[in-house]
Amino acid sequence: MLLMKRILFASSVLNLTELAALRPDLGKLKKILYFHENQLVYPVKKCQERDFQYGYNQILSCLVADVVVFNSFFNMESFLTSIGKFMKLIPDHRPKDLESIIRPKCQVIYFPIRFPDVSRFMPEHKAAHLQKMLSRRGHVGAAPPAALPPQQQQGRSEHTLGAVESEAAPRHAAREHLGSSPMQASCLKTCSASDNSSSHHGDSKQNPCAILSGVGDPQRPLHIVWPHRWEHDKDPESFFKVLMHLKDLGLDFHVSVLGETFTDVPDIFSESREALGSSVLHWGYLPSRDDYFHVLCTADVVISTAKHEFFGVAMLEAVYCGCYPLCPKDLVYPEIFPAEYLYSTPEQLSKRLQNFCKRPDIIRKHLYKGEVTPFSWASLHGKFRSLLTAEPREDL
């Protein structure tokens, strides 16, 4: 919550209705409610587990707010169109027309990401990608490609590996060698953290530094990264099922499973760590931001199997670092990523990865066809500045 110059800026997790009632002086301010996620469509394991009060509080907060801002069109539309169904859970005295009351207050401003300078971590084959990212810093005022609702987005069909094979080889720039750059220190820290976190798995684990030192080898195994929270709504079961199928087919790959863990970690993680054995490069949360971006820069493909996503910072950070994204053709992803990077079923995801494992050198020549700069703080700070400009109030 931010109180500044007659503005009350609050996250949607705050019960704004209660705050305004307890502090009438704050209720007079221009009240802005920002939705990172909404509780009306959060996937629960069992329907009876849904906590009605969280969603109800968000609806009431929207009624009290002067402006309601969402971090994506998917977030906004999924919330607004679910209000009617959600309110039917009330046995009687159901308020009507809430969507029509709230909708005029709503707008979308994407979450602003601060993309760091990762040039010191970039391997040679990503030089063209890096050049593309840097060249667009001069056009940060451009509108996001997904500034229209999802139904107005381009409708390109999914491409197969053949579309990637048609890509020309990237131009090469001077390479920062592992042994003479800041990457060396980062690698040492990453290896130490990785070894300490999984030493109980025995000798099957490979040394990440030894593998990353050969990052310039175009025929080295495909490096897959999964940088998400270790919780059920990110559907780790589907992800690991696909990886185990790749192993059953005898395909070679490396995997880095990053992201934070909380109290209840799904059993699939410990089971899969053991089963994946020497395919694992990194396992678990990397507290160092440099180590995290170093892994993203050395990875080839970033995957989401999420059942719940309203924006997806981790996916955009990985794409910024030169990873090829593979995301569900659902949730917020069609709003942000071109159709080429979307899959409809786990079988489609598996097929794409099979092709990539067979020819990792080809996927490393690919240049991302979407945009990430419009989701940066540099592009969006003007919109937030305008949002946080207070309108004169005579009653204050």
Coordinates of C-alpha atoms in Angstrom, one line a residue:
M1 CA 0.0 0.0 0.0
L2 CA 1.3 3.4 -1.0
L3 CA 0.0 6.7 0.4
M4 CA 1.3 9.7 -1.5
K5 CA -0.1 13.1 -2.4
R6 CA -3.8 12.1 -2.0
I7 CA -3.3 8.7 -3.7
L8 CA -4.0 5.4 -2.0
F9 CA -2.4 2.6 -4.1
A10 CA -3.2 -0.9 -2.8
S11 CA -2.7 -4.5 -3.9
S12 CA -5.8 -6.6 -4.4
V13 CA -4.8 -8.8 -1.5
L14 CA -5.8 -5.8 0.8
N15 CA -9.3 -5.6 2.0
L16 CA -9.8 -2.0 0.8
T17 CA -13.4 -2.0 2.0
E18 CA -12.4 -2.6 5.6
L19 CA -9.6 -0.1 5.5
A20 CA -11.8 2.7 4.1
A21 CA -14.4 1.9 6.9
L22 CA -11.8 1.9 9.6
R23 CA -10.0 5.0 8.3
P24 CA -12.6 7.4 6.8
D25 CA -9.8 9.9 6.1
L26 CA -8.2 7.4 3.7
G27 CA -11.5 6.7 2.1
K28 CA -11.6 10.3 0.7
L29 CA -8.4 9.7 -1.3
K30 CA -8.1 8.6 -4.9
K31 CA -8.1 4.8 -4.4
I32 CA -6.2 2.7 -6.9
L33 CA -6.5 -1.1 -6.6
Y34 CA -3.8 -3.2 -8.5
F35 CA -4.5 -6.8 -9.4
H36 CA -1.5 -9.1 -9.7
E37 CA -3.9 -12.0 -9.6
N38 CA -7.5 -12.7 -8.8
Q39 CA -9.1 -15.3 -6.5
L40 CA -12.2 -16.0 -8.7
V41 CA -10.4 -18.3 -11.0
Y42 CA -7.5 -19.7 -8.9
P43 CA -7.3 -23.4 -9.5
V44 CA -8.0 -25.5 -6.4
K45 CA -7.5 -29.2 -6.0
K46 CA -11.1 -29.7 -4.8
C47 CA -14.0 -27.3 -5.4
Q48 CA -14.9 -27.3 -1.7
E49 CA -11.4 -26.0 -0.9
R50 CA -12.1 -22.6 -2.5
D51 CA -12.2 -19.9 0.2
F52 CA -15.1 -17.7 -0.8
Q53 CA -14.1 -14.8 1.4
Y54 CA -10.9 -14.0 -0.5
G55 CA -12.8 -13.5 -3.8
Y56 CA -15.7 -11.7 -2.1
N57 CA -13.2 -9.3 -0.5
Q58 CA -11.7 -8.5 -4.0
I59 CA -15.2 -7.8 -5.4
L60 CA -16.1 -5.5 -2.6
S61 CA -12.7 -3.7 -2.8
C62 CA -13.4 -3.0 -6.5
L63 CA -16.7 -1.4 -5.5
V64 CA -14.9 0.9 -3.1
A65 CA -11.9 1.7 -5.4
D66 CA -11.9 4.7 -7.9
V67 CA -9.6 2.9 -10.4
V68 CA -9.0 -0.8 -10.8
V69 CA -5.8 -1.8 -12.6
F70 CA -5.0 -5.3 -13.8
N71 CA -1.6 -6.6 -15.0
S72 CA -3.1 -8.3 -18.1
F73 CA -6.2 -8.4 -20.1
F74 CA -6.6 -12.1 -19.2
N75 CA -6.6 -11.1 -15.5
M76 CA -9.2 -8.4 -16.0
E77 CA -11.6 -10.4 -18.2
S78 CA -11.3 -13.6 -16.2
F79 CA -12.2 -11.6 -13.0
L80 CA -15.0 -9.5 -14.5
T81 CA -16.7 -12.4 -16.3
S82 CA -16.5 -14.6 -13.2
I83 CA -18.2 -12.3 -10.8
G84 CA -21.8 -13.4 -11.7
K85 CA -21.1 -17.1 -11.3
F86 CA -19.0 -16.5 -8.1
M87 CA -21.8 -14.5 -6.5
K88 CA -24.3 -17.3 -7.0
L89 CA -22.5 -19.1 -4.2
I90 CA -24.3 -16.7 -1.8
P91 CA -27.6 -18.4 -0.8
D92 CA -29.7 -15.3 -0.9
H93 CA -29.7 -11.4 -1.2
R94 CA -27.3 -11.6 -4.1
P95 CA -26.3 -8.1 -5.4
K96 CA -26.9 -7.7 -9.1
D97 CA -25.0 -6.0 -12.0
L98 CA -21.7 -5.9 -10.2
E99 CA -19.7 -6.5 -13.4
S100 CA -21.4 -3.5 -15.1
I101 CA -20.6 -1.4 -12.1
I102 CA -17.0 -2.4 -11.8
R103 CA -16.0 -2.6 -15.5
P104 CA -15.9 1.1 -16.2
K105 CA -13.3 1.6 -13.5
C106 CA -11.0 -1.0 -15.0
Q107 CA -7.9 -0.7 -17.1
V108 CA -4.7 -2.8 -17.9
I109 CA -1.2 -1.7 -17.2
Y110 CA 1.3 -4.6 -17.5
F111 CA 3.6 -5.4 -14.6
P112 CA 6.9 -3.5 -15.1
I113 CA 10.0 -5.7 -15.2
R114 CA 13.5 -4.3 -14.6
F115 CA 15.6 -6.3 -17.0
P116 CA 19.2 -6.3 -15.9
D117 CA 22.4 -6.1 -17.9
V118 CA 23.1 -9.8 -18.7
S119 CA 25.7 -9.2 -21.5
R120 CA 28.5 -10.7 -19.3
F121 CA 26.6 -14.0 -19.0
M122 CA 25.6 -14.3 -22.7
P123 CA 27.3 -17.2 -24.6
E124 CA 28.5 -16.6 -28.2
H125 CA 25.5 -18.2 -29.9
K126 CA 23.2 -15.7 -28.2
A127 CA 25.1 -12.7 -29.5
A128 CA 22.5 -11.8 -32.1
H129 CA 19.7 -12.1 -29.6
L130 CA 21.6 -9.7 -27.3
Q131 CA 22.2 -7.3 -30.1
K132 CA 18.4 -7.3 -30.8
M133 CA 17.6 -6.6 -27.2
L134 CA 20.0 -3.7 -27.0
S135 CA 18.9 -2.2 -30.3
R136 CA 15.4 -1.9 -29.0
R137 CA 16.2 0.0 -25.9
G138 CA 15.9 3.1 -28.1
H139 CA 12.3 2.3 -28.8
V140 CA 11.0 1.7 -25.3
G141 CA 8.0 3.9 -25.8
A142 CA 6.5 1.5 -28.3
A143 CA 3.1 0.0 -27.4
P144 CA 3.2 -3.6 -26.2
P145 CA 2.3 -6.0 -28.9
A146 CA -0.5 -7.3 -26.7
A147 CA -2.0 -3.9 -26.0
L148 CA -5.3 -5.3 -27.4
P149 CA -7.5 -7.9 -25.9
P150 CA -6.5 -11.5 -26.7
Q151 CA -9.2 -12.0 -29.2
Q152 CA -7.7 -9.3 -31.4
Q153 CA -4.2 -10.8 -31.4
Q154 CA -2.6 -12.3 -34.5
G155 CA -3.8 -15.8 -35.3
R156 CA -0.7 -17.6 -36.6
S157 CA -0.7 -21.3 -36.6
E158 CA 1.8 -23.2 -34.5
H159 CA 5.2 -23.8 -36.2
T160 CA 7.1 -27.0 -36.1
L161 CA 10.9 -27.4 -35.9
G162 CA 10.9 -26.8 -39.7
A163 CA 10.1 -23.2 -39.1
V164 CA 13.1 -22.9 -36.8
E165 CA 15.3 -24.6 -39.3
S166 CA 14.6 -21.8 -41.8
E167 CA 16.2 -19.3 -39.5
A168 CA 19.5 -17.9 -40.6
A169 CA 22.5 -18.3 -38.4
P170 CA 23.0 -15.2 -36.1
R171 CA 25.7 -12.7 -36.5
H172 CA 28.5 -13.3 -34.1
A173 CA 30.0 -10.8 -31.7
A174 CA 33.0 -10.9 -29.5
R175 CA 32.7 -13.6 -26.9
E176 CA 33.3 -13.1 -23.2
H177 CA 35.1 -16.3 -22.3
L178 CA 34.1 -18.2 -19.2
G179 CA 37.6 -18.2 -17.8
S180 CA 38.2 -14.4 -18.1
S181 CA 34.9 -12.8 -17.3
P182 CA 32.5 -12.3 -14.3
M183 CA 30.8 -15.5 -15.5
Q184 CA 33.5 -17.5 -13.9
A185 CA 32.8 -16.2 -10.4
S186 CA 29.1 -16.7 -10.9
C187 CA 29.6 -20.2 -12.1
L188 CA 31.6 -21.1 -9.0
K189 CA 28.8 -19.8 -6.8
T190 CA 26.1 -21.5 -8.8
C191 CA 28.0 -24.9 -8.7
S192 CA 28.6 -24.6 -4.9
A193 CA 25.0 -23.8 -4.2
S194 CA 23.8 -26.6 -6.5
D195 CA 26.2 -29.2 -5.0
N196 CA 25.3 -28.3 -1.5
S197 CA 21.5 -28.5 -2.1
S198 CA 21.7 -32.0 -3.7
S199 CA 24.8 -33.7 -2.4
H200 CA 22.6 -36.5 -1.0
H201 CA 21.8 -37.7 -4.5
G202 CA 25.2 -39.3 -4.9
D203 CA 27.5 -39.4 -7.9
S204 CA 24.9 -39.3 -10.7
K205 CA 24.8 -35.6 -10.6
Q206 CA 27.0 -33.9 -13.2
N207 CA 29.1 -30.8 -12.4
P208 CA 27.3 -27.8 -13.8
C209 CA 30.5 -25.8 -14.2
A210 CA 32.1 -28.5 -16.3
I211 CA 29.0 -28.6 -18.6
L212 CA 28.7 -24.8 -18.8
S213 CA 32.3 -24.4 -19.7
G214 CA 31.3 -26.1 -23.0
V215 CA 28.4 -23.7 -23.6
G216 CA 29.9 -22.8 -27.0
D217 CA 29.6 -26.4 -28.3
P218 CA 26.6 -26.3 -30.7
Q219 CA 26.0 -30.0 -30.3
R220 CA 25.9 -30.1 -26.5
P221 CA 22.6 -31.5 -25.1
L222 CA 19.5 -29.2 -25.0
H223 CA 19.3 -27.2 -21.8
I224 CA 15.7 -26.9 -20.5
V225 CA 14.8 -24.6 -17.7
W226 CA 11.7 -24.5 -15.5
P227 CA 11.8 -21.4 -13.3
H228 CA 8.6 -21.5 -11.3
R229 CA 7.2 -21.8 -7.8
W230 CA 7.1 -25.4 -6.6
E231 CA 3.4 -25.6 -6.1
H232 CA 0.5 -27.5 -7.7
D233 CA -0.9 -24.6 -9.8
K234 CA 2.3 -24.6 -11.9
D235 CA 1.6 -28.3 -12.7
P236 CA 5.0 -29.8 -12.2
E237 CA 3.5 -33.2 -12.7
S238 CA 2.9 -32.5 -16.4
F239 CA 6.4 -31.1 -16.8
F240 CA 8.2 -34.0 -15.3
K241 CA 6.0 -36.5 -17.1
V242 CA 7.2 -35.0 -20.4
L243 CA 10.9 -35.1 -19.3
M244 CA 10.6 -38.7 -18.3
H245 CA 9.1 -39.5 -21.7
L246 CA 12.2 -37.9 -23.3
K247 CA 14.4 -40.1 -21.2
D248 CA 12.4 -43.2 -22.1
L249 CA 13.0 -42.3 -25.8
G250 CA 16.8 -42.2 -25.1
L251 CA 17.1 -38.4 -25.9
D252 CA 19.8 -36.5 -24.2
F253 CA 19.1 -33.2 -22.4
H254 CA 20.0 -31.1 -19.3
V255 CA 17.5 -29.5 -17.0
S256 CA 17.5 -26.7 -14.5
V257 CA 14.6 -26.7 -12.1
L258 CA 14.6 -23.3 -10.3
G259 CA 12.0 -21.4 -8.3
E260 CA 11.0 -21.0 -4.7
T261 CA 9.8 -23.7 -2.4
F262 CA 7.3 -23.3 0.4
T263 CA 5.9 -25.4 3.3
D264 CA 4.2 -28.1 1.2
V265 CA 6.4 -29.2 -1.7
P266 CA 4.7 -31.7 -4.1
D267 CA 6.2 -35.2 -3.9
I268 CA 6.9 -35.2 -7.6
F269 CA 9.9 -33.0 -7.1
S270 CA 11.9 -35.4 -5.0
E271 CA 10.8 -38.3 -7.1
S272 CA 11.8 -36.6 -10.3
R273 CA 15.1 -35.4 -9.0
E274 CA 16.1 -39.0 -8.4
A275 CA 14.8 -40.3 -11.7
L276 CA 16.4 -37.6 -13.8
G277 CA 19.8 -38.3 -12.3
S278 CA 22.7 -36.9 -14.4
S279 CA 20.4 -34.8 -16.6
V280 CA 20.0 -32.3 -13.7
L281 CA 22.3 -29.2 -13.9
H282 CA 20.6 -27.1 -11.2
W283 CA 17.9 -28.0 -8.7
G284 CA 16.2 -25.5 -6.4
Y285 CA 16.1 -21.8 -5.6
L286 CA 19.1 -19.7 -6.5
P287 CA 19.3 -16.8 -4.0
S288 CA 21.8 -14.8 -6.0
R289 CA 20.2 -12.8 -8.8
D290 CA 23.4 -13.1 -10.9
D291 CA 23.4 -16.9 -10.5
Y292 CA 19.8 -17.0 -11.6
F293 CA 20.3 -14.9 -14.7
H294 CA 23.5 -16.8 -15.5
V295 CA 21.5 -20.0 -15.7
L296 CA 18.8 -18.4 -17.8
C297 CA 21.5 -17.1 -20.2
T298 CA 23.0 -20.6 -20.6
A299 CA 19.7 -22.4 -21.1
D300 CA 18.1 -23.0 -24.5
V301 CA 14.4 -23.5 -23.8
V302 CA 12.1 -22.2 -21.0
I303 CA 8.9 -24.1 -20.3
S304 CA 5.7 -23.3 -18.5
T305 CA 3.1 -25.9 -17.7
A306 CA 1.1 -23.6 -15.5
K307 CA -2.6 -23.9 -14.7
H308 CA -2.6 -20.5 -13.1
E309 CA -0.8 -17.5 -14.6
F310 CA -1.9 -13.9 -14.9
F311 CA 1.4 -12.4 -16.3
G312 CA 4.5 -14.6 -15.9
V313 CA 7.6 -12.6 -15.0
A314 CA 9.9 -15.6 -15.0
M315 CA 9.0 -16.6 -18.6
L316 CA 9.7 -13.1 -19.9
E317 CA 13.0 -12.9 -18.0
A318 CA 14.1 -16.2 -19.6
V319 CA 13.1 -15.0 -23.1
Y320 CA 15.0 -11.8 -22.4
C321 CA 18.0 -14.0 -21.7
G322 CA 17.6 -15.7 -25.1
C323 CA 15.5 -18.8 -24.2
Y324 CA 13.0 -20.2 -26.6
P325 CA 9.6 -20.2 -24.7
L326 CA 7.1 -23.0 -24.8
C327 CA 3.8 -22.1 -23.0
P328 CA 0.3 -23.4 -22.8
K329 CA -2.1 -22.0 -25.4
D330 CA -4.2 -20.7 -22.5
L331 CA -4.3 -18.2 -19.6
V332 CA -2.3 -15.1 -20.2
Y333 CA 0.2 -16.6 -22.6
P334 CA -1.5 -15.9 -26.0
E335 CA -1.7 -12.3 -24.9
I336 CA 2.1 -12.0 -24.5
F337 CA 3.7 -14.7 -26.8
P338 CA 3.3 -15.2 -30.5
A339 CA 1.5 -18.4 -31.6
E340 CA 4.7 -20.2 -32.5
Y341 CA 5.6 -20.5 -28.9
L342 CA 2.3 -22.0 -27.7
Y343 CA 1.2 -25.6 -27.3
S344 CA -2.3 -27.0 -26.8
T345 CA -1.5 -30.4 -25.2
P346 CA 1.3 -32.1 -23.3
E347 CA 1.7 -34.3 -26.3
Q348 CA 2.5 -31.3 -28.4
L349 CA 5.0 -30.0 -25.8
S350 CA 6.7 -33.4 -25.9
K351 CA 6.9 -33.5 -29.6
R352 CA 8.4 -30.0 -29.8
L353 CA 11.0 -31.0 -27.2
Q354 CA 11.8 -34.3 -29.0
N355 CA 12.6 -32.3 -32.1
F356 CA 14.7 -29.8 -30.1
C357 CA 16.7 -32.6 -28.4
K358 CA 17.6 -34.1 -31.8
R359 CA 18.8 -30.8 -33.2
P360 CA 19.7 -28.4 -30.4
D361 CA 22.1 -26.5 -32.7
I362 CA 19.1 -25.4 -34.8
I363 CA 17.1 -24.0 -31.9
R364 CA 20.1 -22.0 -30.7
K365 CA 20.0 -20.1 -34.0
H366 CA 16.5 -19.0 -33.4
L367 CA 15.7 -15.3 -32.8
Y368 CA 12.7 -14.6 -30.7
K369 CA 9.9 -13.2 -32.8
G370 CA 8.0 -11.4 -30.1
E371 CA 8.8 -8.4 -27.9
V372 CA 9.9 -8.1 -24.3
T373 CA 11.0 -4.4 -24.1
P374 CA 7.4 -3.1 -23.9
F375 CA 7.0 -5.0 -20.6
S376 CA 9.9 -3.2 -19.0
W377 CA 9.8 -0.5 -16.4
A378 CA 11.5 1.8 -19.0
S379 CA 8.5 1.5 -21.2
L380 CA 5.8 1.5 -18.6
H381 CA 6.9 4.1 -16.0
G382 CA 5.1 6.9 -17.8
K383 CA 1.8 5.0 -17.5
F384 CA 2.3 4.5 -13.8
R385 CA 3.3 8.1 -13.3
S386 CA 0.0 9.2 -15.0
L387 CA -1.9 6.7 -12.9
L388 CA -0.5 8.1 -9.7
T389 CA -1.2 11.7 -10.5
A390 CA -3.9 12.8 -8.1
E391 CA -6.9 14.7 -9.3
P392 CA -7.9 17.7 -7.2
R393 CA -10.5 17.0 -4.6
E394 CA -12.4 19.9 -3.1
D395 CA -13.6 17.8 -0.1
L396 CA -10.0 17.2 1.2

